[in-house]
PDB file of C-alpha atoms and ligand atoms in Angstrom:
ATOM      1  CA  UNK A   1     -86.430 178.438 137.305  1.00  0.00           C
ATOM      2  CA  UNK A   2     -85.451 178.712 141.175  1.00  0.00           C
ATOM      3  CA  UNK A   3     -83.812 175.428 142.506  1.00  0.00           C
ATOM      4  CA  UNK A   4     -86.663 174.918 144.770  1.00  0.00           C
ATOM      5  CA  UNK A   5     -89.371 174.850 141.725  1.00  0.00           C
ATOM      6  CA  UNK A   6     -87.289 172.121 140.148  1.00  0.00           C
ATOM      7  CA  UNK A   7     -88.887 169.186 141.982  1.00  0.00           C
ATOM      8  CA  UNK A   8     -90.188 167.910 138.993  1.00  0.00           C
ATOM      9  CA  UNK A   9     -87.494 168.590 136.202  1.00  0.00           C
ATOM     10  CA  UNK A  10     -83.935 167.625 135.948  1.00  0.00           C
ATOM     11  CA  UNK A  11     -81.222 167.979 137.634  1.00  0.00           C
ATOM     12  CA  UNK A  12     -78.581 170.078 136.202  1.00  0.00           C
ATOM     13  CA  UNK A  13     -76.570 167.047 135.362  1.00  0.00           C
ATOM     14  CA  UNK A  14     -79.206 165.373 133.392  1.00  0.00           C
ATOM     15  CA  UNK A  15     -79.754 168.344 131.032  1.00  0.00           C
ATOM     16  CA  UNK A  16     -77.788 167.519 128.153  1.00  0.00           C
ATOM     17  CA  UNK A  17     -77.125 170.193 125.229  1.00  0.00           C
ATOM     18  CA  UNK A  18     -78.047 168.443 121.807  1.00  0.00           C
ATOM     19  CA  UNK A  19     -75.166 169.025 119.462  1.00  0.00           C
ATOM     20  CA  UNK A  20     -73.952 171.379 121.905  1.00  0.00           C
ATOM     21  CA  UNK A  21     -76.404 174.596 122.348  1.00  0.00           C
ATOM     22  CA  UNK A  22     -77.536 174.318 118.788  1.00  0.00           C
ATOM     23  CA  UNK A  23     -80.446 176.720 119.367  1.00  0.00           C
ATOM     24  CA  UNK A  24     -78.049 179.526 119.737  1.00  0.00           C
ATOM     25  CA  UNK A  25     -74.692 178.435 118.136  1.00  0.00           C
ATOM     26  CA  UNK A  26     -74.057 176.261 114.956  1.00  0.00           C
ATOM     27  CA  UNK A  27     -74.462 172.636 116.020  1.00  0.00           C
ATOM     28  CA  UNK A  28     -71.540 170.641 116.487  1.00  0.00           C
ATOM     29  CA  UNK A  29     -68.912 173.080 116.716  1.00  0.00           C
ATOM     30  CA  UNK A  30     -66.826 174.325 119.539  1.00  0.00           C
ATOM     31  CA  UNK A  31     -68.816 177.611 119.692  1.00  0.00           C
ATOM     32  CA  UNK A  32     -72.180 175.535 120.332  1.00  0.00           C
ATOM     33  CA  UNK A  33     -70.194 173.769 123.379  1.00  0.00           C
ATOM     34  CA  UNK A  34     -69.194 177.110 124.550  1.00  0.00           C
ATOM     35  CA  UNK A  35     -72.511 178.101 124.673  1.00  0.00           C
ATOM     36  CA  UNK A  36     -73.772 175.190 126.405  1.00  0.00           C
ATOM     37  CA  UNK A  37     -71.359 175.865 129.127  1.00  0.00           C
ATOM     38  CA  UNK A  38     -71.851 179.413 129.267  1.00  0.00           C
ATOM     39  CA  UNK A  39     -75.770 178.168 129.760  1.00  0.00           C
ATOM     40  CA  UNK A  40     -74.693 176.327 132.552  1.00  0.00           C
ATOM     41  CA  UNK A  41     -74.827 172.858 131.112  1.00  0.00           C
ATOM     42  CA  UNK A  42     -72.746 169.973 132.240  1.00  0.00           C
ATOM     43  CA  UNK A  43     -72.909 167.639 129.195  1.00  0.00           C
ATOM     44  CA  UNK A  44     -73.365 167.988 125.525  1.00  0.00           C
ATOM     45  CA  UNK A  45     -74.329 165.421 122.782  1.00  0.00           C
ATOM     46  CA  UNK A  46     -72.584 165.401 119.579  1.00  0.00           C
ATOM     47  CA  UNK A  47     -72.429 163.313 116.952  1.00  0.00           C
ATOM     48  CA  UNK A  48     -69.410 161.747 115.526  1.00  0.00           C
ATOM     49  CA  UNK A  49     -68.524 160.217 111.978  1.00  0.00           C
ATOM     50  CA  UNK A  50     -65.394 159.664 109.881  1.00  0.00           C
ATOM     51  CA  UNK A  51     -64.152 161.485 106.707  1.00  0.00           C
ATOM     52  CA  UNK A  52     -62.510 159.156 103.843  1.00  0.00           C
ATOM     53  CA  UNK A  53     -59.346 159.165 105.593  1.00  0.00           C
ATOM     54  CA  UNK A  54     -60.529 157.875 108.490  1.00  0.00           C
ATOM     55  CA  UNK A  55     -60.269 160.881 110.635  1.00  0.00           C
ATOM     56  CA  UNK A  56     -63.074 161.115 113.156  1.00  0.00           C
ATOM     57  CA  UNK A  57     -65.229 164.438 113.238  1.00  0.00           C
ATOM     58  CA  UNK A  58     -68.080 166.028 115.234  1.00  0.00           C
ATOM     59  CA  UNK A  59     -71.164 166.243 112.406  1.00  0.00           C
ATOM     60  CA  UNK A  60     -74.521 165.071 112.046  1.00  0.00           C
ATOM     61  CA  UNK A  61     -74.915 164.611 108.604  1.00  0.00           C
ATOM     62  CA  UNK A  62     -73.584 162.515 105.905  1.00  0.00           C
ATOM     63  CA  UNK A  63     -72.502 165.570 103.964  1.00  0.00           C
ATOM     64  CA  UNK A  64     -71.433 168.853 105.050  1.00  0.00           C
ATOM     65  CA  UNK A  65     -73.946 170.557 102.624  1.00  0.00           C
ATOM     66  CA  UNK A  66     -76.701 171.681 105.441  1.00  0.00           C
ATOM     67  CA  UNK A  67     -74.122 172.696 108.054  1.00  0.00           C
ATOM     68  CA  UNK A  68     -71.219 174.469 106.238  1.00  0.00           C
ATOM     69  CA  UNK A  69     -70.382 176.688 103.423  1.00  0.00           C
ATOM     70  CA  UNK A  70     -68.996 173.590 101.539  1.00  0.00           C
ATOM     71  CA  UNK A  71     -70.705 171.065  99.790  1.00  0.00           C
ATOM     72  CA  UNK A  72     -69.671 167.101  99.437  1.00  0.00           C
ATOM     73  CA  UNK A  73     -70.123 163.706 101.326  1.00  0.00           C
ATOM     74  CA  UNK A  74     -67.678 163.193 104.446  1.00  0.00           C
ATOM     75  CA  UNK A  75     -66.211 160.011 102.496  1.00  0.00           C
ATOM     76  CA  UNK A  76     -65.161 162.603 100.053  1.00  0.00           C
ATOM     77  CA  UNK A  77     -62.963 164.385 102.230  1.00  0.00           C
ATOM     78  CA  UNK A  78     -59.627 164.469 103.952  1.00  0.00           C
ATOM     79  CA  UNK A  79     -58.413 165.694 107.134  1.00  0.00           C
ATOM     80  CA  UNK A  80     -56.510 168.619 105.284  1.00  0.00           C
ATOM     81  CA  UNK A  81     -59.805 169.726 103.510  1.00  0.00           C
ATOM     82  CA  UNK A  82     -61.054 170.784 107.123  1.00  0.00           C
ATOM     83  CA  UNK A  83     -59.278 173.924 106.924  1.00  0.00           C
ATOM     84  CA  UNK A  84     -61.291 175.139 104.244  1.00  0.00           C
ATOM     85  CA  UNK A  85     -64.789 174.771 105.758  1.00  0.00           C
ATOM     86  CA  UNK A  86     -66.633 177.004 107.480  1.00  0.00           C
ATOM     87  CA  UNK A  87     -69.198 175.354 109.830  1.00  0.00           C
ATOM     88  CA  UNK A  88     -70.669 178.454 111.656  1.00  0.00           C
ATOM     89  CA  UNK A  89     -71.615 181.013 108.808  1.00  0.00           C
ATOM     90  CA  UNK A  90     -74.497 179.271 107.514  1.00  0.00           C
ATOM     91  CA  UNK A  91     -76.061 179.524 110.865  1.00  0.00           C
ATOM     92  CA  UNK A  92     -74.928 183.182 111.697  1.00  0.00           C
ATOM     93  CA  UNK A  93     -72.418 185.528 110.023  1.00  0.00           C
ATOM     94  CA  UNK A  94     -71.277 185.825 113.780  1.00  0.00           C
ATOM     95  CA  UNK A  95     -70.025 182.699 113.611  1.00  0.00           C
ATOM     96  CA  UNK A  96     -67.889 182.826 110.389  1.00  0.00           C
ATOM     97  CA  UNK A  97     -65.050 180.715 110.309  1.00  0.00           C
ATOM     98  CA  UNK A  98     -65.977 178.539 113.003  1.00  0.00           C
ATOM     99  CA  UNK A  99     -64.396 175.007 112.218  1.00  0.00           C
ATOM    100  CA  UNK A 100     -66.062 171.813 111.504  1.00  0.00           C
ATOM    101  CA  UNK A 101     -64.065 170.044 114.388  1.00  0.00           C
ATOM    102  CA  UNK A 102     -62.074 166.899 114.544  1.00  0.00           C
ATOM    103  CA  UNK A 103     -63.117 164.716 117.538  1.00  0.00           C
ATOM    104  CA  UNK A 104     -59.759 165.149 118.699  1.00  0.00           C
ATOM    105  CA  UNK A 105     -60.317 169.174 118.955  1.00  0.00           C
ATOM    106  CA  UNK A 106     -63.744 168.466 120.619  1.00  0.00           C
ATOM    107  CA  UNK A 107     -62.499 166.139 123.495  1.00  0.00           C
ATOM    108  CA  UNK A 108     -59.744 169.146 123.833  1.00  0.00           C
ATOM    109  CA  UNK A 109     -62.419 171.462 124.057  1.00  0.00           C
ATOM    110  CA  UNK A 110     -64.446 169.872 126.454  1.00  0.00           C
ATOM    111  CA  UNK A 111     -61.527 169.350 128.760  1.00  0.00           C
ATOM    112  CA  UNK A 112     -61.097 173.038 128.730  1.00  0.00           C
ATOM    113  CA  UNK A 113     -64.508 173.976 128.848  1.00  0.00           C
ATOM    114  CA  UNK A 114     -65.334 171.505 131.911  1.00  0.00           C
ATOM    115  CA  UNK A 115     -68.154 169.705 129.861  1.00  0.00           C
ATOM    116  CA  UNK A 116     -69.129 166.080 129.738  1.00  0.00           C
ATOM    117  CA  UNK A 117     -70.144 164.798 126.724  1.00  0.00           C
ATOM    118  CA  UNK A 118     -72.557 162.165 125.340  1.00  0.00           C
ATOM    119  CA  UNK A 119     -70.565 161.227 122.029  1.00  0.00           C
ATOM    120  CA  UNK A 120     -73.095 159.459 119.824  1.00  0.00           C
ATOM    121  CA  UNK A 121     -71.629 157.431 117.023  1.00  0.00           C
ATOM    122  CA  UNK A 122     -73.318 157.794 113.618  1.00  0.00           C
ATOM    123  CA  UNK A 123     -72.987 154.965 111.211  1.00  0.00           C
ATOM    124  CA  UNK A 124     -72.899 155.751 107.552  1.00  0.00           C
ATOM    125  CA  UNK A 125     -72.382 153.755 104.334  1.00  0.00           C
ATOM    126  CA  UNK A 126     -69.033 155.141 103.580  1.00  0.00           C
ATOM    127  CA  UNK A 127     -67.438 154.094 106.629  1.00  0.00           C
ATOM    128  CA  UNK A 128     -64.849 151.349 105.569  1.00  0.00           C
ATOM    129  CA  UNK A 129     -65.841 149.215 108.922  1.00  0.00           C
ATOM    130  CA  UNK A 130     -67.462 149.184 112.276  1.00  0.00           C
ATOM    131  CA  UNK A 131     -64.390 148.541 113.427  1.00  0.00           C
ATOM    132  CA  UNK A 132     -62.528 151.637 112.014  1.00  0.00           C
ATOM    133  CA  UNK A 133     -65.093 153.897 113.460  1.00  0.00           C
ATOM    134  CA  UNK A 134     -65.386 152.430 116.848  1.00  0.00           C
ATOM    135  CA  UNK A 135     -61.021 152.266 117.578  1.00  0.00           C
ATOM    136  CA  UNK A 136     -61.130 155.662 116.382  1.00  0.00           C
ATOM    137  CA  UNK A 137     -63.635 156.928 118.380  1.00  0.00           C
ATOM    138  CA  UNK A 138     -62.153 155.073 121.698  1.00  0.00           C
ATOM    139  CA  UNK A 139     -58.701 156.170 121.004  1.00  0.00           C
ATOM    140  CA  UNK A 140     -59.682 159.581 120.742  1.00  0.00           C
ATOM    141  CA  UNK A 141     -61.947 159.283 123.895  1.00  0.00           C
ATOM    142  CA  UNK A 142     -58.918 158.121 125.949  1.00  0.00           C
ATOM    143  CA  UNK A 143     -56.868 161.275 125.360  1.00  0.00           C
ATOM    144  CA  UNK A 144     -59.583 163.125 127.099  1.00  0.00           C
ATOM    145  CA  UNK A 145     -59.101 165.232 130.255  1.00  0.00           C
ATOM    146  CA  UNK A 146     -59.413 163.143 133.716  1.00  0.00           C
ATOM    147  CA  UNK A 147     -62.452 165.108 134.561  1.00  0.00           C
ATOM    148  CA  UNK A 148     -64.371 164.905 131.467  1.00  0.00           C
ATOM    149  CA  UNK A 149     -66.962 162.048 131.798  1.00  0.00           C
ATOM    150  CA  UNK A 150     -68.224 160.174 128.436  1.00  0.00           C
ATOM    151  CA  UNK A 151     -71.324 158.165 127.806  1.00  0.00           C
ATOM    152  CA  UNK A 152     -71.660 156.714 124.370  1.00  0.00           C
ATOM    153  CA  UNK A 153     -75.105 156.457 122.523  1.00  0.00           C
ATOM    154  CA  UNK A 154     -76.124 155.225 118.899  1.00  0.00           C
ATOM    155  CA  UNK A 155     -78.675 153.994 116.961  1.00  0.00           C
ATOM    156  CA  UNK A 156     -76.607 151.127 116.189  1.00  0.00           C
ATOM    157  CA  UNK A 157     -76.892 148.277 118.622  1.00  0.00           C
ATOM    158  CA  UNK A 158     -73.694 146.722 117.106  1.00  0.00           C
ATOM    159  CA  UNK A 159     -71.500 149.668 117.886  1.00  0.00           C
ATOM    160  CA  UNK A 160     -72.649 149.934 121.223  1.00  0.00           C
ATOM    161  CA  UNK A 161     -71.917 146.085 121.932  1.00  0.00           C
ATOM    162  CA  UNK A 162     -68.482 146.673 120.218  1.00  0.00           C
ATOM    163  CA  UNK A 163     -67.826 149.456 122.343  1.00  0.00           C
ATOM    164  CA  UNK A 164     -68.615 147.469 125.779  1.00  0.00           C
ATOM    165  CA  UNK A 165     -66.036 145.060 124.187  1.00  0.00           C
ATOM    166  CA  UNK A 166     -63.421 147.359 124.203  1.00  0.00           C
ATOM    167  CA  UNK A 167     -64.321 149.042 127.044  1.00  0.00           C
ATOM    168  CA  UNK A 168     -66.813 147.930 129.568  1.00  0.00           C
ATOM    169  CA  UNK A 169     -66.879 151.132 131.807  1.00  0.00           C
ATOM    170  CA  UNK A 170     -68.610 153.142 129.125  1.00  0.00           C
ATOM    171  CA  UNK A 171     -72.072 154.583 129.991  1.00  0.00           C
ATOM    172  CA  UNK A 172     -74.205 153.015 126.830  1.00  0.00           C
ATOM    173  CA  UNK A 173     -77.379 154.267 125.799  1.00  0.00           C
ATOM    174  CA  UNK A 174     -79.391 152.935 122.890  1.00  0.00           C
ATOM    175  CA  UNK A 175     -81.337 155.281 120.549  1.00  0.00           C
ATOM    176  CA  UNK A 176     -84.493 154.597 119.347  1.00  0.00           C
ATOM    177  CA  UNK A 177     -87.092 157.106 117.618  1.00  0.00           C
ATOM    178  CA  UNK A 178     -89.537 154.826 118.739  1.00  0.00           C
ATOM    179  CA  UNK A 179     -89.581 152.023 121.192  1.00  0.00           C
ATOM    180  CA  UNK A 180     -89.278 148.394 119.578  1.00  0.00           C
ATOM    181  CA  UNK A 181     -91.280 145.613 121.274  1.00  0.00           C
ATOM    182  CA  UNK A 182     -88.119 143.999 122.184  1.00  0.00           C
ATOM    183  CA  UNK A 183     -86.461 146.958 123.715  1.00  0.00           C
ATOM    184  CA  UNK A 184     -85.461 145.115 126.791  1.00  0.00           C
ATOM    185  CA  UNK A 185     -83.639 141.965 124.973  1.00  0.00           C
ATOM    186  CA  UNK A 186     -82.147 144.479 122.971  1.00  0.00           C
ATOM    187  CA  UNK A 187     -80.489 146.517 125.698  1.00  0.00           C
ATOM    188  CA  UNK A 188     -79.445 143.035 127.611  1.00  0.00           C
ATOM    189  CA  UNK A 189     -77.664 142.046 124.261  1.00  0.00           C
ATOM    190  CA  UNK A 190     -75.305 144.798 124.257  1.00  0.00           C
ATOM    191  CA  UNK A 191     -75.310 145.262 127.318  1.00  0.00           C
ATOM    192  CA  UNK A 192     -76.643 148.883 127.875  1.00  0.00           C
ATOM    193  CA  UNK A 193     -78.449 150.035 130.755  1.00  0.00           C
ATOM    194  CA  UNK A 194     -79.917 153.514 129.346  1.00  0.00           C
ATOM    195  CA  UNK A 195     -82.371 154.301 126.369  1.00  0.00           C
ATOM    196  CA  UNK A 196     -82.594 157.574 124.624  1.00  0.00           C
ATOM    197  CA  UNK A 197     -86.055 157.747 123.301  1.00  0.00           C
ATOM    198  CA  UNK A 198     -87.634 160.469 120.729  1.00  0.00           C
ATOM    199  CA  UNK A 199     -89.527 162.261 123.547  1.00  0.00           C
ATOM    200  CA  UNK A 200     -92.714 161.716 121.373  1.00  0.00           C
ATOM    201  CA  UNK A 201     -92.636 158.390 122.316  1.00  0.00           C
ATOM    202  CA  UNK A 202     -92.255 158.466 125.809  1.00  0.00           C
ATOM    203  CA  UNK A 203     -94.903 156.912 128.278  1.00  0.00           C
ATOM    204  CA  UNK A 204     -95.773 156.421 131.823  1.00  0.00           C
ATOM    205  CA  UNK A 205     -95.997 152.586 131.208  1.00  0.00           C
ATOM    206  CA  UNK A 206     -92.686 152.565 129.809  1.00  0.00           C
ATOM    207  CA  UNK A 207     -91.061 154.813 132.155  1.00  0.00           C
ATOM    208  CA  UNK A 208     -92.478 152.677 134.978  1.00  0.00           C
ATOM    209  CA  UNK A 209     -91.176 149.678 133.625  1.00  0.00           C
ATOM    210  CA  UNK A 210     -88.036 150.677 132.816  1.00  0.00           C
ATOM    211  CA  UNK A 211     -87.430 152.296 136.401  1.00  0.00           C
ATOM    212  CA  UNK A 212     -88.572 148.647 137.680  1.00  0.00           C
ATOM    213  CA  UNK A 213     -85.797 147.193 135.850  1.00  0.00           C
ATOM    214  CA  UNK A 214     -83.064 149.827 136.375  1.00  0.00           C
ATOM    215  CA  UNK A 215     -82.921 150.999 133.046  1.00  0.00           C
ATOM    216  CA  UNK A 216     -82.320 155.267 132.753  1.00  0.00           C
ATOM    217  CA  UNK A 217     -84.272 157.023 129.977  1.00  0.00           C
ATOM    218  CA  UNK A 218     -83.421 160.367 128.306  1.00  0.00           C
ATOM    219  CA  UNK A 219     -85.736 161.826 125.981  1.00  0.00           C
ATOM    220  CA  UNK A 220     -84.743 163.610 123.099  1.00  0.00           C
ATOM    221  CA  UNK A 221     -84.997 166.470 121.458  1.00  0.00           C
ATOM    222  CA  UNK A 222     -87.401 168.287 123.759  1.00  0.00           C
ATOM    223  CA  UNK A 223     -87.100 172.374 123.849  1.00  0.00           C
ATOM    224  CA  UNK A 224     -90.445 172.601 125.863  1.00  0.00           C
ATOM    225  CA  UNK A 225     -90.299 171.569 129.653  1.00  0.00           C
ATOM    226  CA  UNK A 226     -94.036 171.510 129.628  1.00  0.00           C
ATOM    227  CA  UNK A 227     -94.205 168.435 127.100  1.00  0.00           C
ATOM    228  CA  UNK A 228     -92.047 166.807 129.768  1.00  0.00           C
ATOM    229  CA  UNK A 229     -93.491 167.689 132.959  1.00  0.00           C
ATOM    230  CA  UNK A 230     -95.720 164.757 133.331  1.00  0.00           C
ATOM    231  CA  UNK A 231     -93.062 161.976 132.664  1.00  0.00           C
ATOM    232  CA  UNK A 232     -90.600 163.284 135.703  1.00  0.00           C
ATOM    233  CA  UNK A 233     -92.564 161.773 138.501  1.00  0.00           C
ATOM    234  CA  UNK A 234     -92.934 158.296 136.410  1.00  0.00           C
ATOM    235  CA  UNK A 235     -89.093 158.204 136.558  1.00  0.00           C
ATOM    236  CA  UNK A 236     -87.616 160.071 133.162  1.00  0.00           C
ATOM    237  CA  UNK A 237     -83.701 160.554 133.883  1.00  0.00           C
ATOM    238  CA  UNK A 238     -82.960 163.097 131.747  1.00  0.00           C
ATOM    239  CA  UNK A 239     -83.398 165.498 128.448  1.00  0.00           C
ATOM    240  CA  UNK A 240     -81.347 166.259 125.522  1.00  0.00           C
ATOM    241  CA  UNK A 241     -82.295 169.561 124.058  1.00  0.00           C
ATOM    242  CA  UNK A 242     -81.262 172.319 121.762  1.00  0.00           C
ATOM    243  CA  UNK A 243     -81.462 174.915 124.590  1.00  0.00           C
ATOM    244  CA  UNK A 244     -80.638 173.747 128.040  1.00  0.00           C
ATOM    245  CA  UNK A 245     -81.316 177.364 129.527  1.00  0.00           C
ATOM    246  CA  UNK A 246     -85.335 176.281 129.275  1.00  0.00           C
ATOM    247  CA  UNK A 247     -84.520 173.689 131.605  1.00  0.00           C
ATOM    248  CA  UNK A 248     -81.561 175.167 133.723  1.00  0.00           C
ATOM    249  CA  UNK A 249     -82.922 179.121 134.284  1.00  0.00           C
TER     250      UNK A 249
HETATM  251  O1  G3P B   1     -78.866 161.779 121.197  1.00  0.00           O
HETATM  252  C1  G3P B   1     -80.231 162.195 120.393  1.00  0.00           C
HETATM  253  C2  G3P B   1     -80.123 162.646 119.112  1.00  0.00           C
HETATM  254  O2  G3P B   1     -78.935 163.337 118.981  1.00  0.00           O
HETATM  255  C3  G3P B   1     -80.206 161.541 118.341  1.00  0.00           C
HETATM  256  O3  G3P B   1     -80.647 162.173 117.170  1.00  0.00           O
HETATM  257  O4  G3P B   1     -80.621 162.547 114.623  1.00  0.00           O
HETATM  258  O5  G3P B   1     -80.411 164.271 116.590  1.00  0.00           O
HETATM  259  O6  G3P B   1     -78.524 162.488 116.180  1.00  0.00           O
HETATM  260  P1  G3P B   1     -79.757 162.931 115.980  1.00  0.00           P
HETATM  261 MG1   MG B   2     -77.339 163.077 117.735  1.00  0.00          MG
END
């Protein structure tokens, strides 16, 4: 798509690669972040959780079963175990040997690749405390390259509230699959100025109300630009997609 034809689509800075460019490389790996950068994306979304020893890692699920060559729950692993985990071959043999990244490695790669990140904090039952989770995430993010922009998102309002207390400069996004009736009160209580909403739950009415209140709204996870076409004029801010190229090319 030419720049002149993109009047009703997201700007480049509002296309986020979901778990990296996860349509073409194994999700939540450095390879997926590199693929996003190669597609011209400026932002990636990534999921963060803790291993049993408190190491922050980039992974969506509570276990490594779906996205690696190993099996087991995150709570049963420690940092040293990461050397034995292949997070690439499950997706395609071309990615054999791709590591399951620590958050530290991911933050470093973001700097090298010139990417910004939407860091989604995942709450899992094995985590010892919310405090350990948010403090660990914040500590790693503080070590980012000066040019790396960060926003924090979560389905857990308490995690966002605590991140705001730790550093009020974080942009915070509340994640919902469906919009709750008390969405506005919830945002105020954090406080958060952004909603990341499952794209099937978007409505023109909500977007207009959000725009009226100065709230940004990004849609996830939408890989077909046609499905969002009617929402941009109503104020949709951005999109989180497995395949940034469909919005950028
Ligand atoms: O941030 C949007 C999206 O990542 C939320 O859902 O399950 O893919 O982490 P999930
Ligand atoms: Mg996510």
